[in-house]
Amino acid sequence: MNIYNLNIDELTTYFLNNNDKKYYASQLFSWLYDQDKRIKDFDMATNIKKETREKLKQDFTISTLEIITVEEAEDVRKYLFKLADNHYIEAVLMYHDYGNSLCISSQVGCNMGCAFCESGRLKKVRNLTSGEMVEQILKIEEDANLKITHIVIMGIGEPFDNYDNICNFIKIINHPKGLNIGARHITISTCGIVPKILELKNFPYQVNLAISLHAPNDKLRQELMPIAKVYSLKELIDALKIYYKKTNRRITFEYILLKDINDKEEQAIELVNLVKDLNCYINLIPYNETEALQFKRSNTLTIAKFYDILKKNNITVTIRREFGGTISAACGQLRSKKEEA
Ligand code: SAH
């Protein structure tokens, strides 16, 4: 078992079950997560008695991810990792003026099958464990020698198809003795699995929720995203209203602009009408073209017009700043090159 899978309560239970001291849990958390410690060997946890360290060595591994490649551009670093079972995942580090954000993967592959998405071309092999998600942060902080301040769960995979591990991951990284990343600095991005949106409203951490919308009506959304055949836009919007009522957290919509598909003026109007009753903001995403798929990015003028229509209709809207277009930045590109090689 990967030691980073355990939240502090689970670690406390582990020590109590061994008739060890309860406070070992917070001591070990410090050894694992304090920026000046981050031990790679349990023997370095010198305030834990030898016998217990031996038991920890038998029961847990401390490092399971290996950095295979790093691609770098001015404001971004993209990492390809190999997992212990020889599968590959990606994570992307982005430098902002407000801090360093990391986009992490939540699964090996993805079963959502969105037509425009590179990650979905390769089916899900398995969920990532919470520990494998934690390790993406630890390995990159060490490699890039910095502190990651923001996490977006927006890499390969559908986080709501791995819900329990995501929640545990958030508990671990949010904990003051863990990585101490504020819940408001953590964003979960989903294609819109309605029952999990309703479940998240009861999750006692103030994380951000982003919804991959990408179409203003059911017909087009069903052509682009198979999940739209399971949950209609009405069901999705109704769930988001319930979510908002309970959490008071503003919702983000992601909308990729695909040339001649979802970028027309009447579609912008349709989008306004769809979301206007929600406290939300829309993030327009210039599409990252990828070799294997035929979708094209909308041209700059079309993007600007689409933006203006939303803005004029009092929708809070931004155009996503672009990172690393030249370095296989479309999510899943590094991995599919590797797995298909
Ligand atoms: N499954 C989750 C999280 C992973 S996808 C979700 O659907 O939200 C993260 C975001 O990247 C989604 O909004 C997805 O639609 C978008 N995306 C996928 N391929 C893209 C590409 N080639 N260019 C730009 N955004 C893309």
mmCIF file of C-alpha atoms and ligand atoms in Angstrom:
data_model
loop_
_atom_site.group_PDB
_atom_site.id
_atom_site.type_symbol
_atom_site.label_atom_id
_atom_site.label_comp_id
_atom_site.label_asym_id
_atom_site.label_seq_id
_atom_site.Cartn_x
_atom_site.Cartn_y
_atom_site.Cartn_z
ATOM 1 C CA MET A 1 0.000 0.000 0.000
ATOM 2 C CA ASN A 2 1.127 3.517 -0.875
ATOM 3 C CA ILE A 3 1.620 5.548 2.323
ATOM 4 C CA TYR A 4 0.203 8.658 0.582
ATOM 5 C CA ASN A 5 -3.194 6.927 0.294
ATOM 6 C CA LEU A 6 -3.821 7.427 4.001
ATOM 7 C CA ASN A 7 -5.419 10.514 5.439
ATOM 8 C CA ILE A 8 -4.432 11.491 8.960
ATOM 9 C CA ASP A 9 -7.419 9.718 10.571
ATOM 10 C CA GLU A 10 -6.601 6.485 8.766
ATOM 11 C CA LEU A 11 -2.992 6.787 9.822
ATOM 12 C CA THR A 12 -4.083 7.355 13.429
ATOM 13 C CA THR A 13 -6.192 4.178 13.279
ATOM 14 C CA TYR A 14 -3.226 2.309 11.828
ATOM 15 C CA PHE A 15 -0.972 3.304 14.727
ATOM 16 C CA LEU A 16 -3.638 2.599 17.348
ATOM 17 C CA ASN A 17 -4.224 -0.851 15.843
ATOM 18 C CA ASN A 18 -0.504 -1.522 16.285
ATOM 19 C CA ASN A 19 -0.693 -0.409 19.910
ATOM 20 C CA ASP A 20 1.459 2.554 18.999
ATOM 21 C CA LYS A 21 1.122 6.153 20.006
ATOM 22 C CA LYS A 22 -1.675 8.094 18.396
ATOM 23 C CA TYR A 23 0.513 11.156 17.849
ATOM 24 C CA TYR A 24 2.770 9.156 15.549
ATOM 25 C CA ALA A 25 0.208 9.964 12.857
ATOM 26 C CA SER A 26 0.839 13.677 12.961
ATOM 27 C CA GLN A 27 4.583 13.129 13.347
ATOM 28 C CA LEU A 28 4.666 10.901 10.288
ATOM 29 C CA PHE A 29 2.531 13.379 8.338
ATOM 30 C CA SER A 30 5.160 16.018 9.068
ATOM 31 C CA TRP A 31 7.932 13.745 7.844
ATOM 32 C CA LEU A 32 6.039 13.023 4.658
ATOM 33 C CA TYR A 33 4.674 16.463 3.849
ATOM 34 C CA ASP A 34 6.708 19.256 5.517
ATOM 35 C CA GLN A 35 8.631 21.003 2.788
ATOM 36 C CA ASP A 36 11.952 20.555 4.545
ATOM 37 C CA LYS A 37 11.381 16.847 5.260
ATOM 38 C CA ARG A 38 9.579 14.810 2.553
ATOM 39 C CA ILE A 39 11.354 11.606 3.565
ATOM 40 C CA LYS A 40 11.939 8.780 1.080
ATOM 41 C CA ASP A 41 12.756 6.174 3.709
ATOM 42 C CA PHE A 42 10.855 5.503 6.956
ATOM 43 C CA ASP A 43 14.149 5.254 8.858
ATOM 44 C CA MET A 44 14.511 8.997 8.479
ATOM 45 C CA ALA A 45 11.499 9.460 10.772
ATOM 46 C CA THR A 46 13.761 9.454 13.772
ATOM 47 C CA ASN A 47 11.155 10.274 16.420
ATOM 48 C CA ILE A 48 9.251 7.087 15.573
ATOM 49 C CA LYS A 49 10.618 4.011 17.317
ATOM 50 C CA LYS A 50 12.645 1.492 15.337
ATOM 51 C CA GLU A 51 10.217 -1.385 15.664
ATOM 52 C CA THR A 52 7.385 0.757 14.280
ATOM 53 C CA ARG A 53 9.552 1.976 11.407
ATOM 54 C CA GLU A 54 10.247 -1.652 10.499
ATOM 55 C CA LYS A 55 6.518 -2.333 10.451
ATOM 56 C CA LEU A 56 5.906 0.756 8.299
ATOM 57 C CA LYS A 57 8.491 -0.546 5.832
ATOM 58 C CA GLN A 58 6.681 -3.863 5.599
ATOM 59 C CA ASP A 59 3.246 -2.321 5.193
ATOM 60 C CA PHE A 60 3.862 0.678 2.921
ATOM 61 C CA THR A 61 5.741 1.936 -0.100
ATOM 62 C CA ILE A 62 6.849 5.553 -0.115
ATOM 63 C CA SER A 63 7.320 6.330 -3.793
ATOM 64 C CA THR A 64 5.488 4.801 -6.751
ATOM 65 C CA LEU A 65 5.635 7.449 -9.492
ATOM 66 C CA GLU A 66 8.567 8.080 -11.785
ATOM 67 C CA ILE A 67 9.028 11.193 -13.912
ATOM 68 C CA ILE A 68 9.693 10.051 -17.482
ATOM 69 C CA THR A 69 9.758 13.312 -19.419
ATOM 70 C CA VAL A 70 9.392 16.998 -18.734
ATOM 71 C CA GLU A 71 8.479 19.387 -21.548
ATOM 72 C CA GLU A 72 8.967 23.033 -20.797
ATOM 73 C CA ALA A 73 7.828 26.353 -22.213
ATOM 74 C CA GLU A 74 7.913 29.819 -20.736
ATOM 75 C CA ASP A 75 4.954 29.544 -18.388
ATOM 76 C CA VAL A 76 4.336 25.811 -18.221
ATOM 77 C CA ARG A 77 5.937 22.468 -17.519
ATOM 78 C CA LYS A 78 4.339 19.277 -18.616
ATOM 79 C CA TYR A 79 5.184 16.008 -16.900
ATOM 80 C CA LEU A 80 4.786 12.437 -18.050
ATOM 81 C CA PHE A 81 4.830 9.916 -15.197
ATOM 82 C CA LYS A 82 5.174 6.166 -15.166
ATOM 83 C CA LEU A 83 3.110 4.359 -12.541
ATOM 84 C CA ALA A 84 4.239 1.267 -10.654
ATOM 85 C CA ASP A 85 2.233 -0.951 -13.048
ATOM 86 C CA ASN A 86 3.908 0.657 -16.087
ATOM 87 C CA HIS A 87 0.987 2.833 -17.178
ATOM 88 C CA TYR A 88 1.439 6.504 -17.968
ATOM 89 C CA ILE A 89 -0.270 9.659 -16.744
ATOM 90 C CA GLU A 90 0.319 13.378 -17.153
ATOM 91 C CA ALA A 91 0.280 16.487 -15.025
ATOM 92 C CA VAL A 92 0.779 20.109 -16.072
ATOM 93 C CA LEU A 93 2.317 22.834 -13.956
ATOM 94 C CA MET A 94 1.336 26.406 -14.832
ATOM 95 C CA TYR A 95 2.867 29.602 -13.488
ATOM 96 C CA HIS A 96 0.313 32.357 -12.805
ATOM 97 C CA ASP A 97 0.705 35.745 -11.188
ATOM 98 C CA TYR A 98 -1.354 34.429 -8.247
ATOM 99 C CA GLY A 99 0.683 31.252 -7.736
ATOM 100 C CA ASN A 100 1.558 27.885 -9.221
ATOM 101 C CA SER A 101 -1.253 25.654 -10.291
ATOM 102 C CA LEU A 102 -1.050 21.999 -11.095
ATOM 103 C CA CYS A 103 -3.464 20.154 -13.340
ATOM 104 C CA ILE A 104 -3.461 16.528 -12.213
ATOM 105 C CA SER A 105 -4.795 13.287 -13.696
ATOM 106 C CA SER A 106 -7.407 11.256 -11.841
ATOM 107 C CA GLN A 107 -7.533 8.057 -13.909
ATOM 108 C CA VAL A 108 -5.425 6.041 -16.342
ATOM 109 C CA GLY A 109 -7.426 6.756 -19.501
ATOM 110 C CA CYS A 110 -11.055 7.840 -19.442
ATOM 111 C CA ASN A 111 -14.373 6.228 -20.334
ATOM 112 C CA MET A 112 -16.335 9.388 -21.021
ATOM 113 C CA GLY A 113 -15.483 9.299 -24.721
ATOM 114 C CA CYS A 114 -15.875 13.004 -25.533
ATOM 115 C CA ALA A 115 -15.442 13.326 -29.304
ATOM 116 C CA PHE A 116 -12.900 16.184 -29.171
ATOM 117 C CA CYS A 117 -10.746 14.843 -26.349
ATOM 118 C CA GLU A 118 -7.440 13.081 -26.744
ATOM 119 C CA SER A 119 -7.569 11.424 -23.312
ATOM 120 C CA GLY A 120 -10.780 9.628 -24.136
ATOM 121 C CA ARG A 121 -9.313 7.903 -27.175
ATOM 122 C CA LEU A 122 -7.650 5.496 -24.787
ATOM 123 C CA LYS A 123 -10.186 3.814 -22.537
ATOM 124 C CA LYS A 124 -9.938 3.788 -18.798
ATOM 125 C CA VAL A 125 -7.510 1.202 -17.496
ATOM 126 C CA ARG A 126 -8.057 1.974 -13.822
ATOM 127 C CA ASN A 127 -8.657 4.693 -11.272
ATOM 128 C CA LEU A 128 -5.701 6.456 -9.722
ATOM 129 C CA THR A 129 -5.388 5.975 -5.986
ATOM 130 C CA SER A 130 -5.437 9.052 -3.755
ATOM 131 C CA GLY A 131 -1.743 8.448 -3.119
ATOM 132 C CA GLU A 132 -0.918 8.545 -6.818
ATOM 133 C CA MET A 133 -2.680 11.903 -7.044
ATOM 134 C CA VAL A 134 -0.804 13.223 -3.987
ATOM 135 C CA GLU A 135 2.481 12.027 -5.467
ATOM 136 C CA GLN A 136 1.961 14.027 -8.670
ATOM 137 C CA ILE A 137 2.157 17.119 -6.468
ATOM 138 C CA LEU A 138 5.105 15.951 -4.374
ATOM 139 C CA LYS A 139 7.216 14.842 -7.343
ATOM 140 C CA ILE A 140 6.635 18.077 -9.239
ATOM 141 C CA GLU A 141 7.259 20.333 -6.236
ATOM 142 C CA GLU A 142 10.569 18.547 -5.803
ATOM 143 C CA ASP A 143 11.501 18.621 -9.486
ATOM 144 C CA ALA A 144 10.552 22.259 -10.057
ATOM 145 C CA ASN A 145 11.665 23.355 -6.593
ATOM 146 C CA LEU A 146 8.543 25.351 -5.758
ATOM 147 C CA LYS A 147 5.310 25.234 -3.803
ATOM 148 C CA ILE A 148 2.117 24.398 -5.647
ATOM 149 C CA THR A 149 -0.669 26.677 -4.458
ATOM 150 C CA HIS A 150 -3.600 25.625 -6.639
ATOM 151 C CA ILE A 151 -4.842 22.236 -7.819
ATOM 152 C CA VAL A 152 -7.144 21.589 -10.750
ATOM 153 C CA ILE A 153 -8.380 18.043 -11.241
ATOM 154 C CA MET A 154 -8.602 18.485 -14.971
ATOM 155 C CA GLY A 155 -6.005 16.140 -16.422
ATOM 156 C CA ILE A 156 -6.656 12.663 -17.761
ATOM 157 C CA GLY A 157 -9.782 11.012 -16.373
ATOM 158 C CA GLU A 158 -13.220 11.848 -15.038
ATOM 159 C CA PRO A 159 -12.894 12.672 -11.323
ATOM 160 C CA PHE A 160 -16.524 11.841 -10.580
ATOM 161 C CA ASP A 161 -15.893 8.339 -11.929
ATOM 162 C CA ASN A 162 -13.328 8.039 -9.100
ATOM 163 C CA TYR A 163 -15.244 9.941 -6.452
ATOM 164 C CA ASP A 164 -14.100 8.341 -3.196
ATOM 165 C CA ASN A 165 -10.414 8.581 -4.037
ATOM 166 C CA ILE A 166 -10.855 12.212 -5.085
ATOM 167 C CA CYS A 167 -12.491 13.083 -1.761
ATOM 168 C CA ASN A 168 -9.759 11.336 0.193
ATOM 169 C CA PHE A 169 -7.094 13.058 -1.914
ATOM 170 C CA ILE A 170 -8.643 16.427 -1.068
ATOM 171 C CA LYS A 171 -8.685 15.587 2.656
ATOM 172 C CA ILE A 172 -4.979 14.742 2.531
ATOM 173 C CA ILE A 173 -3.765 17.755 0.579
ATOM 174 C CA ASN A 174 -6.017 20.173 2.462
ATOM 175 C CA HIS A 175 -4.914 19.046 5.914
ATOM 176 C CA PRO A 176 -2.702 21.610 7.709
ATOM 177 C CA LYS A 177 -0.162 18.883 8.420
ATOM 178 C CA GLY A 178 -0.517 17.552 4.880
ATOM 179 C CA LEU A 179 0.104 19.897 1.970
ATOM 180 C CA ASN A 180 -2.122 22.585 3.473
ATOM 181 C CA ILE A 181 -3.651 23.575 0.137
ATOM 182 C CA GLY A 182 -6.806 25.600 0.792
ATOM 183 C CA ALA A 183 -10.054 24.005 -0.397
ATOM 184 C CA ARG A 184 -10.871 27.202 -2.290
ATOM 185 C CA HIS A 185 -7.694 26.625 -4.265
ATOM 186 C CA ILE A 186 -8.847 23.191 -5.416
ATOM 187 C CA THR A 187 -11.067 22.750 -8.494
ATOM 188 C CA ILE A 188 -12.807 19.585 -9.650
ATOM 189 C CA SER A 189 -13.699 19.537 -13.335
ATOM 190 C CA THR A 190 -16.398 17.116 -14.477
ATOM 191 C CA CYS A 191 -18.254 16.306 -17.676
ATOM 192 C CA GLY A 192 -21.379 16.479 -15.523
ATOM 193 C CA ILE A 193 -22.213 13.276 -13.668
ATOM 194 C CA VAL A 194 -25.365 14.517 -11.957
ATOM 195 C CA PRO A 195 -25.621 12.185 -8.914
ATOM 196 C CA LYS A 196 -22.050 13.060 -7.936
ATOM 197 C CA ILE A 197 -22.735 16.794 -8.193
ATOM 198 C CA LEU A 198 -25.518 16.235 -5.701
ATOM 199 C CA GLU A 199 -23.204 14.174 -3.508
ATOM 200 C CA LEU A 200 -20.484 16.837 -3.612
ATOM 201 C CA LYS A 201 -22.849 19.408 -2.144
ATOM 202 C CA ASN A 202 -22.526 17.518 1.163
ATOM 203 C CA PHE A 203 -18.739 17.216 1.022
ATOM 204 C CA PRO A 204 -17.514 19.427 3.865
ATOM 205 C CA TYR A 205 -14.730 21.188 1.944
ATOM 206 C CA GLN A 206 -15.296 24.415 0.019
ATOM 207 C CA VAL A 207 -13.803 23.229 -3.268
ATOM 208 C CA ASN A 208 -14.651 24.715 -6.666
ATOM 209 C CA LEU A 209 -16.748 22.883 -9.176
ATOM 210 C CA ALA A 210 -16.193 23.285 -12.929
ATOM 211 C CA ILE A 211 -18.545 21.766 -15.481
ATOM 212 C CA SER A 212 -17.420 20.877 -18.994
ATOM 213 C CA LEU A 213 -20.403 22.145 -20.916
ATOM 214 C CA HIS A 214 -19.195 22.658 -24.514
ATOM 215 C CA ALA A 215 -22.675 22.897 -26.068
ATOM 216 C CA PRO A 216 -25.763 25.024 -25.428
ATOM 217 C CA ASN A 217 -28.368 22.368 -26.266
ATOM 218 C CA ASP A 218 -28.900 18.650 -25.757
ATOM 219 C CA LYS A 219 -28.704 17.710 -29.417
ATOM 220 C CA LEU A 220 -25.216 19.097 -29.972
ATOM 221 C CA ARG A 221 -24.020 18.097 -26.530
ATOM 222 C CA GLN A 222 -25.057 14.498 -27.180
ATOM 223 C CA GLU A 223 -23.034 14.504 -30.392
ATOM 224 C CA LEU A 224 -19.930 15.738 -28.577
ATOM 225 C CA MET A 225 -20.249 14.136 -25.151
ATOM 226 C CA PRO A 226 -21.803 10.692 -24.574
ATOM 227 C CA ILE A 227 -22.579 11.614 -20.954
ATOM 228 C CA ALA A 228 -25.218 14.041 -22.300
ATOM 229 C CA LYS A 229 -27.292 11.022 -23.368
ATOM 230 C CA VAL A 230 -27.433 9.980 -19.722
ATOM 231 C CA TYR A 231 -28.155 13.389 -18.162
ATOM 232 C CA SER A 232 -30.001 16.104 -20.032
ATOM 233 C CA LEU A 233 -28.996 19.743 -19.708
ATOM 234 C CA LYS A 234 -32.147 20.342 -17.684
ATOM 235 C CA GLU A 235 -31.137 17.657 -15.188
ATOM 236 C CA LEU A 236 -27.625 19.095 -15.083
ATOM 237 C CA ILE A 237 -28.755 22.689 -14.516
ATOM 238 C CA ASP A 238 -31.322 21.618 -11.911
ATOM 239 C CA ALA A 239 -28.606 19.720 -10.013
ATOM 240 C CA LEU A 240 -26.344 22.777 -10.154
ATOM 241 C CA LYS A 241 -29.089 24.960 -8.728
ATOM 242 C CA ILE A 242 -29.466 22.550 -5.815
ATOM 243 C CA TYR A 243 -25.686 22.459 -5.413
ATOM 244 C CA TYR A 244 -25.528 26.246 -5.361
ATOM 245 C CA LYS A 245 -28.378 26.586 -2.884
ATOM 246 C CA LYS A 246 -26.542 24.319 -0.445
ATOM 247 C CA THR A 247 -22.961 25.523 -0.935
ATOM 248 C CA ASN A 248 -23.243 29.111 -2.150
ATOM 249 C CA ARG A 249 -20.256 28.394 -4.351
ATOM 250 C CA ARG A 250 -20.199 29.961 -7.799
ATOM 251 C CA ILE A 251 -20.048 27.405 -10.599
ATOM 252 C CA THR A 252 -17.600 27.510 -13.477
ATOM 253 C CA PHE A 253 -18.585 26.374 -16.957
ATOM 254 C CA GLU A 254 -15.892 25.374 -19.394
ATOM 255 C CA TYR A 255 -16.789 25.869 -23.032
ATOM 256 C CA ILE A 256 -14.265 24.809 -25.678
ATOM 257 C CA LEU A 257 -14.714 26.718 -28.899
ATOM 258 C CA LEU A 258 -14.744 24.301 -31.830
ATOM 259 C CA LYS A 259 -14.717 25.806 -35.307
ATOM 260 C CA ASP A 260 -18.123 25.731 -37.010
ATOM 261 C CA ILE A 261 -19.507 23.393 -34.368
ATOM 262 C CA ASN A 262 -20.388 25.326 -31.236
ATOM 263 C CA ASP A 263 -19.058 28.817 -31.957
ATOM 264 C CA LYS A 264 -21.935 30.497 -33.833
ATOM 265 C CA GLU A 265 -23.634 33.667 -32.635
ATOM 266 C CA GLU A 266 -26.999 31.974 -32.133
ATOM 267 C CA GLN A 267 -25.265 29.369 -30.008
ATOM 268 C CA ALA A 268 -23.840 32.104 -27.815
ATOM 269 C CA ILE A 269 -27.386 33.417 -27.290
ATOM 270 C CA GLU A 270 -28.611 29.907 -26.527
ATOM 271 C CA LEU A 271 -25.810 29.595 -23.974
ATOM 272 C CA VAL A 272 -26.818 32.861 -22.315
ATOM 273 C CA ASN A 273 -30.367 31.576 -21.910
ATOM 274 C CA LEU A 274 -29.189 28.269 -20.550
ATOM 275 C CA VAL A 275 -27.079 29.664 -17.703
ATOM 276 C CA LYS A 276 -28.567 33.073 -16.972
ATOM 277 C CA ASP A 277 -30.374 31.988 -13.785
ATOM 278 C CA LEU A 278 -27.224 30.556 -12.244
ATOM 279 C CA ASN A 279 -24.481 32.263 -10.303
ATOM 280 C CA CYS A 280 -21.759 31.094 -12.630
ATOM 281 C CA TYR A 281 -18.949 32.152 -14.840
ATOM 282 C CA ILE A 282 -17.993 30.856 -18.247
ATOM 283 C CA ASN A 283 -14.460 30.063 -19.226
ATOM 284 C CA LEU A 284 -14.102 29.995 -23.014
ATOM 285 C CA ILE A 285 -11.324 27.629 -24.029
ATOM 286 C CA PRO A 286 -9.537 27.928 -27.363
ATOM 287 C CA TYR A 287 -9.381 24.325 -28.563
ATOM 288 C CA ASN A 288 -5.999 22.614 -28.594
ATOM 289 C CA GLU A 289 -5.872 20.779 -31.876
ATOM 290 C CA THR A 290 -4.514 17.265 -31.810
ATOM 291 C CA GLU A 291 -3.325 15.152 -34.752
ATOM 292 C CA ALA A 292 -5.640 12.233 -34.203
ATOM 293 C CA LEU A 293 -8.872 14.246 -34.165
ATOM 294 C CA GLN A 294 -10.373 16.407 -36.893
ATOM 295 C CA PHE A 295 -11.752 19.240 -34.740
ATOM 296 C CA LYS A 296 -10.399 22.726 -35.384
ATOM 297 C CA ARG A 297 -9.982 25.729 -33.164
ATOM 298 C CA SER A 298 -12.310 28.672 -33.761
ATOM 299 C CA ASN A 299 -10.499 31.667 -35.165
ATOM 300 C CA THR A 300 -9.643 34.582 -32.938
ATOM 301 C CA LEU A 301 -12.337 36.863 -34.302
ATOM 302 C CA THR A 302 -15.058 34.255 -33.758
ATOM 303 C CA ILE A 303 -13.856 33.734 -30.208
ATOM 304 C CA ALA A 304 -13.967 37.504 -29.604
ATOM 305 C CA LYS A 305 -17.524 37.764 -30.982
ATOM 306 C CA PHE A 306 -18.721 34.852 -28.884
ATOM 307 C CA TYR A 307 -17.169 36.476 -25.829
ATOM 308 C CA ASP A 308 -18.823 39.823 -26.573
ATOM 309 C CA ILE A 309 -22.276 38.309 -26.835
ATOM 310 C CA LEU A 310 -21.936 36.676 -23.433
ATOM 311 C CA LYS A 311 -20.504 39.818 -21.926
ATOM 312 C CA LYS A 312 -23.252 42.061 -23.332
ATOM 313 C CA ASN A 313 -25.791 39.743 -21.793
ATOM 314 C CA ASN A 314 -24.233 40.141 -18.357
ATOM 315 C CA ILE A 315 -22.604 36.743 -18.170
ATOM 316 C CA THR A 316 -19.270 36.731 -16.370
ATOM 317 C CA VAL A 317 -16.896 35.351 -18.947
ATOM 318 C CA THR A 318 -13.172 34.892 -19.529
ATOM 319 C CA ILE A 319 -11.113 33.473 -22.350
ATOM 320 C CA ARG A 320 -8.647 30.951 -21.019
ATOM 321 C CA ARG A 321 -5.087 32.023 -21.224
ATOM 322 C CA GLU A 322 -3.138 29.520 -23.222
ATOM 323 C CA PHE A 323 -0.263 27.490 -21.949
ATOM 324 C CA GLY A 324 2.265 25.528 -23.915
ATOM 325 C CA GLY A 325 0.533 25.108 -27.262
ATOM 326 C CA THR A 326 3.771 23.908 -28.775
ATOM 327 C CA ILE A 327 4.441 21.185 -26.265
ATOM 328 C CA SER A 328 1.638 18.662 -26.643
ATOM 329 C CA ALA A 329 -0.453 20.610 -24.194
ATOM 330 C CA ALA A 330 -3.770 19.021 -25.154
ATOM 331 C CA CYS A 331 -4.526 16.852 -22.232
ATOM 332 C CA GLY A 332 -3.622 13.235 -22.925
ATOM 333 C CA GLN A 333 -1.301 13.891 -25.850
ATOM 334 C CA LEU A 334 1.938 12.921 -24.137
ATOM 335 C CA ARG A 335 0.413 9.790 -22.755
ATOM 336 C CA SER A 336 -1.181 8.607 -25.975
ATOM 337 C CA LYS A 337 2.083 9.120 -27.845
ATOM 338 C CA LYS A 338 3.752 6.896 -25.259
ATOM 339 C CA GLU A 339 1.094 4.191 -24.967
ATOM 340 C CA GLU A 340 0.625 3.951 -28.744
ATOM 341 C CA ALA A 341 4.350 3.900 -29.508
HETATM 342 N N1 SAH B 1 -13.290 14.675 -17.295
HETATM 343 C C1 SAH B 1 -13.212 15.976 -16.711
HETATM 344 C C2 SAH B 1 -11.802 16.478 -16.497
HETATM 345 C C3 SAH B 1 -10.800 16.208 -17.569
HETATM 346 S S1 SAH B 1 -10.985 17.079 -19.100
HETATM 347 C C4 SAH B 1 -14.044 16.948 -17.501
HETATM 348 O O1 SAH B 1 -14.671 16.537 -18.474
HETATM 349 O O2 SAH B 1 -14.127 18.102 -17.121
HETATM 350 C C5 SAH B 1 -10.550 18.729 -18.677
HETATM 351 C C6 SAH B 1 -11.080 19.778 -19.642
HETATM 352 O O3 SAH B 1 -10.313 19.830 -20.851
HETATM 353 C C7 SAH B 1 -12.505 19.532 -20.054
HETATM 354 O O4 SAH B 1 -13.242 20.713 -20.062
HETATM 355 C C8 SAH B 1 -12.305 18.987 -21.451
HETATM 356 O O5 SAH B 1 -13.486 19.069 -22.186
HETATM 357 C C9 SAH B 1 -11.185 19.863 -21.941
HETATM 358 N N2 SAH B 1 -10.488 19.393 -23.140
HETATM 359 C C10 SAH B 1 -10.358 18.138 -23.597
HETATM 360 N N3 SAH B 1 -9.655 18.108 -24.747
HETATM 361 C C11 SAH B 1 -9.309 19.396 -25.015
HETATM 362 C C12 SAH B 1 -8.562 20.017 -26.052
HETATM 363 N N4 SAH B 1 -8.030 19.313 -27.043
HETATM 364 N N5 SAH B 1 -8.432 21.370 -26.015
HETATM 365 C C13 SAH B 1 -8.958 22.092 -25.011
HETATM 366 N N6 SAH B 1 -9.640 21.552 -23.990
HETATM 367 C C14 SAH B 1 -9.834 20.221 -23.999
#
